[in-house]
Short mmCIF file of C-alpha atoms in Angstrom, two decimals:
data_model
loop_
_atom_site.label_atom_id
_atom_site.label_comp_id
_atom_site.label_asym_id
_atom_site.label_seq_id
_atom_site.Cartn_x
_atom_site.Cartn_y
_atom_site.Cartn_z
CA UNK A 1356 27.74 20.84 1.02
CA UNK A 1357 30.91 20.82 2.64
CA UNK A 1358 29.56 21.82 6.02
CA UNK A 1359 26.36 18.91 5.66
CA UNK A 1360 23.57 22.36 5.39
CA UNK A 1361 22.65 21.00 1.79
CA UNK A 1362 22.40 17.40 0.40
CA UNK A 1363 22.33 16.12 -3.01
CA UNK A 1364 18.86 15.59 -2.56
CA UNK A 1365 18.23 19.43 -2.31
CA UNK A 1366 20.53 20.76 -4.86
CA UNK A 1367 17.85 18.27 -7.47
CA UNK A 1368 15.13 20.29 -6.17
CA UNK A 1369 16.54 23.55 -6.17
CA UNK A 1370 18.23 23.02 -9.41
CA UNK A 1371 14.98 24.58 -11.84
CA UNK A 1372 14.84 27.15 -9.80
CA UNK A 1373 17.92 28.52 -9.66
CA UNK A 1374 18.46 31.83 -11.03
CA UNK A 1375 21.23 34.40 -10.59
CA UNK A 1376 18.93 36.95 -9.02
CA UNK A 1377 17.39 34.32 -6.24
CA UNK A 1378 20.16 31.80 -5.70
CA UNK A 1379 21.00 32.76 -2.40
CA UNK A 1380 17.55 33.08 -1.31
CA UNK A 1381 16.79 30.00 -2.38
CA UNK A 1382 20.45 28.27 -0.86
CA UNK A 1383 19.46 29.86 2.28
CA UNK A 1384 16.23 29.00 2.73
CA UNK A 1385 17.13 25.00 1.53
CA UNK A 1386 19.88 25.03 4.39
CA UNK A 1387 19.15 22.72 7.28
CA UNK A 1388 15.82 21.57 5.30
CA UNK A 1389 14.98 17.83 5.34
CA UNK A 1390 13.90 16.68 1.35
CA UNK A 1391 10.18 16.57 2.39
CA UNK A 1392 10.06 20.03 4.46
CA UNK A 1393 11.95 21.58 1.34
CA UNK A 1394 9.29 20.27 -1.55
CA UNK A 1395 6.50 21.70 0.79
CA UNK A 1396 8.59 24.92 1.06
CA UNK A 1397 9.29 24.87 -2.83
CA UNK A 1398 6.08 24.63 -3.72
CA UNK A 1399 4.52 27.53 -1.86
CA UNK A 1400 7.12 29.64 -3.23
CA UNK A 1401 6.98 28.34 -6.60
CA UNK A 1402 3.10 26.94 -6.34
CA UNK A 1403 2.10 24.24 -9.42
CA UNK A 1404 -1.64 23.69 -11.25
CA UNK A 1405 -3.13 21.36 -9.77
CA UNK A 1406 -3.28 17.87 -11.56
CA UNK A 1407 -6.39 16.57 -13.43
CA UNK A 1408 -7.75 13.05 -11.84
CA UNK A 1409 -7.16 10.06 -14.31
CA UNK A 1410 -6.19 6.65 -14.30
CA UNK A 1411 -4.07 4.89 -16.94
CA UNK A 1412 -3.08 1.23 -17.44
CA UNK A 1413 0.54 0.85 -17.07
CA UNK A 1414 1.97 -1.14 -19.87
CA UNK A 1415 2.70 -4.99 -18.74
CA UNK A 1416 6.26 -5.99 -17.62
CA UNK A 1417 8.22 -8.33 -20.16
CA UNK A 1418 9.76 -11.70 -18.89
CA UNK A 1419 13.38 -11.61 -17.97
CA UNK A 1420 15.14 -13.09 -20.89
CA UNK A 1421 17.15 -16.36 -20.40
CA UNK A 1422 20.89 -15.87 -19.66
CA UNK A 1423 23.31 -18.24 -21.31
CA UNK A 1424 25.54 -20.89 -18.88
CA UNK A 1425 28.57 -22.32 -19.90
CA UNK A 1426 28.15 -25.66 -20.06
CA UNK A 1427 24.62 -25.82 -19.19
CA UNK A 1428 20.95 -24.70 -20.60
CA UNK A 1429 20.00 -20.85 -20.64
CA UNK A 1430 18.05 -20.34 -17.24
CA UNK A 1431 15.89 -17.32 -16.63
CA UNK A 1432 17.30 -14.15 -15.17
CA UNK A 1433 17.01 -13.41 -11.56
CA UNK A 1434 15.55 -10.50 -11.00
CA UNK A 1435 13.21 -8.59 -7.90
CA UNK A 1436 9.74 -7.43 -9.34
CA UNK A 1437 9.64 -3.71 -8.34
CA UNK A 1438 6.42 -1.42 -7.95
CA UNK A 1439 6.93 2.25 -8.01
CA UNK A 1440 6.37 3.71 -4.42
CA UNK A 1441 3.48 6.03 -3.46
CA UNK A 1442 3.98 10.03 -3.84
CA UNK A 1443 2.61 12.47 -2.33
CA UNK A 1444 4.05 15.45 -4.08
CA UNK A 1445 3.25 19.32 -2.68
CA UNK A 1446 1.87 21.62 -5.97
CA UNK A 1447 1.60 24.44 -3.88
CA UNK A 1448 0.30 25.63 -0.14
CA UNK A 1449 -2.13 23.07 0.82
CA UNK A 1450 -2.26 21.03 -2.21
CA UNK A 1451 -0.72 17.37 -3.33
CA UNK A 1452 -0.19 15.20 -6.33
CA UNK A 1453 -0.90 11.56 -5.32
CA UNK A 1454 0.49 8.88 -7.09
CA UNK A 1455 0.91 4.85 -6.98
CA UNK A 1456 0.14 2.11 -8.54
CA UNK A 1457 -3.20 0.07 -8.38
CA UNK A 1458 -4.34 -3.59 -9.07
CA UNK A 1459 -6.98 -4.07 -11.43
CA UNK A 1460 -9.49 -4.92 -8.42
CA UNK A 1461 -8.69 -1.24 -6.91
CA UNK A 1462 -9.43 0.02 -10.43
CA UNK A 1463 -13.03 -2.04 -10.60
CA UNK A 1464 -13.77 -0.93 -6.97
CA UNK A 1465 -13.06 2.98 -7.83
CA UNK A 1466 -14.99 2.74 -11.17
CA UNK A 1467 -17.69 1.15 -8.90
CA UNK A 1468 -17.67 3.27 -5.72
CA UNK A 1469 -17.85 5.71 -8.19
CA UNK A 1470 -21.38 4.80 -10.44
CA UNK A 1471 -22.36 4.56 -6.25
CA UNK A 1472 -21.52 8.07 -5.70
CA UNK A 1473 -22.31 10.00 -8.71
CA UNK A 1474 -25.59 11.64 -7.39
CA UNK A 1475 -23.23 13.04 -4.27
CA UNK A 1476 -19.90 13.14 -6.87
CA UNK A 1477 -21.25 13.96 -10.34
CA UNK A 1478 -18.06 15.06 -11.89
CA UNK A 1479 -16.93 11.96 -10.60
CA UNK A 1480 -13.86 13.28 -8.75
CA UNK A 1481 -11.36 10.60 -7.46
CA UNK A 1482 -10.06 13.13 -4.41
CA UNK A 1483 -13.37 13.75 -3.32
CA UNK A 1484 -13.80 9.84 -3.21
CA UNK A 1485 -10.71 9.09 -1.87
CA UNK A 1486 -11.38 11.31 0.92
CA UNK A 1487 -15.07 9.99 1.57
CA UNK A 1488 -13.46 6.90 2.09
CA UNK A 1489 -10.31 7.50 4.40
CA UNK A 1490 -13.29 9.50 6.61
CA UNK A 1491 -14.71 5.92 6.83
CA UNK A 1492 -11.68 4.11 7.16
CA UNK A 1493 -10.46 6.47 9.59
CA UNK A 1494 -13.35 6.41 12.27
CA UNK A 1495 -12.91 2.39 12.24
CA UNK A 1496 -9.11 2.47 12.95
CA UNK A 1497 -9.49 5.29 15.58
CA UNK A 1498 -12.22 2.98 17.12
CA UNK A 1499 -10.30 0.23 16.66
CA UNK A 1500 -6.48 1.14 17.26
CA UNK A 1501 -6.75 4.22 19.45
CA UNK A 1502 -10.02 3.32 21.21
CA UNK A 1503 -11.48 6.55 19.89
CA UNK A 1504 -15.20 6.99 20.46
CA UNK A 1505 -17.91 9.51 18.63
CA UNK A 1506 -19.34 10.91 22.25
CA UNK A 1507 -17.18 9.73 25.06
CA UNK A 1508 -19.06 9.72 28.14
CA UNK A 1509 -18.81 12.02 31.12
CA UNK A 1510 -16.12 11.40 33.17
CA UNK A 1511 -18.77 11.08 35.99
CA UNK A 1512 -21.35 8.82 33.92
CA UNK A 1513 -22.07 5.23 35.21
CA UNK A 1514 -20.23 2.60 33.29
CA UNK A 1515 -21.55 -0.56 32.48
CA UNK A 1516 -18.24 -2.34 31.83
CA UNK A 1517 -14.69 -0.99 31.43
CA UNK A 1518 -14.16 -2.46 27.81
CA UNK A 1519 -10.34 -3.71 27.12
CA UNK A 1520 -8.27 -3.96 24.20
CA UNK A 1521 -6.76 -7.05 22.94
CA UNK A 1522 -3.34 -6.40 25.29
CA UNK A 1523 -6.06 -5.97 28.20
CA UNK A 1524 -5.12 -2.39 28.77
CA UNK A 1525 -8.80 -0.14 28.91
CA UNK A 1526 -9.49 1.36 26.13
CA UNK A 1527 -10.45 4.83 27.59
CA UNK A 1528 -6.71 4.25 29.16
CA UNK A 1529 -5.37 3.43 25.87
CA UNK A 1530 -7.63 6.50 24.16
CA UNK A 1531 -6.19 8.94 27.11
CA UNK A 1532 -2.03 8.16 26.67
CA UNK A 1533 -2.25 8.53 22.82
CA UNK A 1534 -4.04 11.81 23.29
CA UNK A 1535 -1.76 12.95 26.10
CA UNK A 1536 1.39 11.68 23.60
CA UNK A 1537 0.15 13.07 20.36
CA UNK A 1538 -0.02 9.85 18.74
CA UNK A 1539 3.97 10.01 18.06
CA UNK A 1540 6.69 8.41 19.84
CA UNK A 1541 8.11 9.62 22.73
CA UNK A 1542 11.77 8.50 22.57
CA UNK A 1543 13.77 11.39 23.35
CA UNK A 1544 17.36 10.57 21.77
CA UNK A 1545 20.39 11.60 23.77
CA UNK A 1546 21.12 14.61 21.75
CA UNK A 1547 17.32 16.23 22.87
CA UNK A 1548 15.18 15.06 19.36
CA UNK A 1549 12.12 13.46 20.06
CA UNK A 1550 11.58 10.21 17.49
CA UNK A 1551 8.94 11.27 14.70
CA UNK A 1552 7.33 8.18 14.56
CA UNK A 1553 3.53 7.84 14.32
CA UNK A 1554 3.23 4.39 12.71
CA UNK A 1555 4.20 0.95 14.20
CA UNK A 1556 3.20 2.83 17.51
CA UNK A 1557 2.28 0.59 20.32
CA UNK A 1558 1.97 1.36 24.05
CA UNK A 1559 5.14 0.83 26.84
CA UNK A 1560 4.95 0.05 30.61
CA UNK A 1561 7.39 2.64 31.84
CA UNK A 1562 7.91 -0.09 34.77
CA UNK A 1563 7.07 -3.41 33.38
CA UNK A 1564 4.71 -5.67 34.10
CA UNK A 1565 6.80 -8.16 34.98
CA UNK A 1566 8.61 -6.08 37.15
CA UNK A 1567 5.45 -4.95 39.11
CA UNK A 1568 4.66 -2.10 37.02
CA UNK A 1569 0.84 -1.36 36.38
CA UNK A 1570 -1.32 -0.54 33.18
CA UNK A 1571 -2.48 2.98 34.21
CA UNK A 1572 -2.12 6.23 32.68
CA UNK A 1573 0.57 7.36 34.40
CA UNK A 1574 2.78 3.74 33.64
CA UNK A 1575 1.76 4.29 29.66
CA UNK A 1576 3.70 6.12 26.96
CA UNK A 1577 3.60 5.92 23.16
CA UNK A 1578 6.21 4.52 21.52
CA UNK A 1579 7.44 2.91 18.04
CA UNK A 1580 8.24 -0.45 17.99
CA UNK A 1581 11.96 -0.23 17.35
CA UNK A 1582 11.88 1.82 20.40
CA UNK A 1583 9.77 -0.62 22.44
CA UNK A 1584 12.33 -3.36 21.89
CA UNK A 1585 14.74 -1.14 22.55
CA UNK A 1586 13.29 -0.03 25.89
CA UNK A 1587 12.93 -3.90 26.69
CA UNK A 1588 16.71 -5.33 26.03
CA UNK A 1589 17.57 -2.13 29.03
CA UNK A 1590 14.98 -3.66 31.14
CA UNK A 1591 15.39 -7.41 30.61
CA UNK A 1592 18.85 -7.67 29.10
CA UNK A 1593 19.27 -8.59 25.16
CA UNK A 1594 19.81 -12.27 25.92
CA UNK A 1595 16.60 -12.66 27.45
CA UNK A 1596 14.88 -10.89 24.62
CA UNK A 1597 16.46 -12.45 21.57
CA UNK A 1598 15.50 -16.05 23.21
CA UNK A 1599 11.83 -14.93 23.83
CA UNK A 1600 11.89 -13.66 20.22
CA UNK A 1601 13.31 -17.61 19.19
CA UNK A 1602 10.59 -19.62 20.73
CA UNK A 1603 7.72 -16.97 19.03
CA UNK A 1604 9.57 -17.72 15.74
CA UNK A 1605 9.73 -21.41 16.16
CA UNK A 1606 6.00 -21.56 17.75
CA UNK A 1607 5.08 -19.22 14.68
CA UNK A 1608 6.34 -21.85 12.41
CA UNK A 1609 5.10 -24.79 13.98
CA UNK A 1610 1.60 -23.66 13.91
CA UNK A 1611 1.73 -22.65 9.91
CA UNK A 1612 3.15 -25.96 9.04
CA UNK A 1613 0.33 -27.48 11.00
CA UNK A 1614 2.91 -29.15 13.33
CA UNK A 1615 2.98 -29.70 17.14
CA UNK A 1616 6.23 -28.41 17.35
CA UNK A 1617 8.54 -29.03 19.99
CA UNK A 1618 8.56 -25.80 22.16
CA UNK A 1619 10.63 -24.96 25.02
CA UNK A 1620 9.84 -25.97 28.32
CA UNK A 1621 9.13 -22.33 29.52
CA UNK A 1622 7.72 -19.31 27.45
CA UNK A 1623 10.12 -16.30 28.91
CA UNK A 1624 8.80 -13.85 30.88
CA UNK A 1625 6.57 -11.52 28.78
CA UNK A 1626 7.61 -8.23 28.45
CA UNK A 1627 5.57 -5.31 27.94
#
């Protein structure tokens, strides 16, 4: 602990398995372990049934009750609604409880997609659904977000059109960066780790655009969007980017009030 090879966090994962014989297997083998690297570890050494599917109605929240003022009527305690957070908890090597909580609509469109199913799904198995589903889901964002295609043509085939994405980068530019990038960002901090982002990902002009630079492959990386903005205050100052951020936000909020608005004489220089 001392030295920073454990954390709290793995000592409460450890702690049921502890035994005098394997402690120091088990300490040694938890050293230098991130919380989600150790569960997958811990459950391939110590590997868990797996969990029948089932869903069960959580029982409803009770109002706040009303606080007492001095000198004034009771008025309602302030409190922030809170929803338990999706799990994905290892059982053992290769397999995962899933967890979260679902609106009532989810729960009508499961039992449904389900009656739909039950010819290919007879035992009516929400993983095998689930998975169905994210197969579907998954070809539409790879179309849509990566610019994936089923058959990509030749690289020699006659093209009818070179098809853009909505920043007006081609798409089979945008498909070949994310491939070449592994679809994770590739900030490299000073101390040699590479960020492990893969959401929020967008795509960064090595030289900007405003400064000349051009949307081809070799102008292109990955990168998360803290690390975009990042990359942008070196290139453009932070000034220049905090005042371009301004007149989105007050443009933003003209346009959902239904306003005019009075904007800025100049839009900034985009930056990409």
């Amino acid at each position: 602990m001392a030295s920073g090879a454990l954390h709290l966090s793995a000592l409460q994962l450890l702690h049921e398995h502890l035994t005098e014989e394997n402690h120091s297997e088990l300490l040694r083998a938890a050293s230098g372990k991130r919380k989600h690297d150790l569960e997958v570890w811990l459950a391939r050494r110590f590997p868990k049934p797996d969990v029948p599917p089932r869903i069960r109605k959580l029982p409803e929240r009770k109002a706040p009750a009303a606080q007492p003022v001095h000198g004034g009527a009771p008025q309602p305690e302030l409190a922030l609604a809170r929803s338990e957070p999706a799990r994905l908890q290892p059982l053992s090597e290769g397999r995962f409880k899933v967890e979260f909580t679902a609106s009532s609509t989810l729960r009508e469109k499961l039992a449904r997609s389900l009656d739909l199913m039950s010819h290919a799904n007879p035992t009516r198995d929400l993983a095998t659904l689930v998975e169905r589903a994210l197969d579907v889901l998954l070809e539409q964002l790879e179309k849509t977000r990566l610019g994936a295609l089923k058959q990509p043509k030749p690289s020699g085939a006659k093209r009818v059109s070179a098809r853009k994405s909505s920043t007006g980068i081609p798409r089979a530019v945008w498909r070949e960066v994310f491939e070449r990038d592994g679809e994770q960002c590739t900030y490299v901090a000073p101390d040699g780790r590479r960020c492990s982002a893969r959401a929020f990902l967008e795509l960064d002009h090595i030289q900007p655009r405003a400064q000349g630079g051009g949307d081809d492959v070799q102008n292109l990386r990955v990168r998360c969007h803290p690390h975009n903005q990042l990359w942008a205050e070196q290139a453009y100052g932070r000034q220049h980017i905090a005042a371009r951020r301004h007149f989105r936000q007050q443009k933003s909020m003209a346009t959902r009030a239904g306003q005019d608005g009075q904007a800025p004489q100049s839009e900034p220089r985009s930056v990409s």
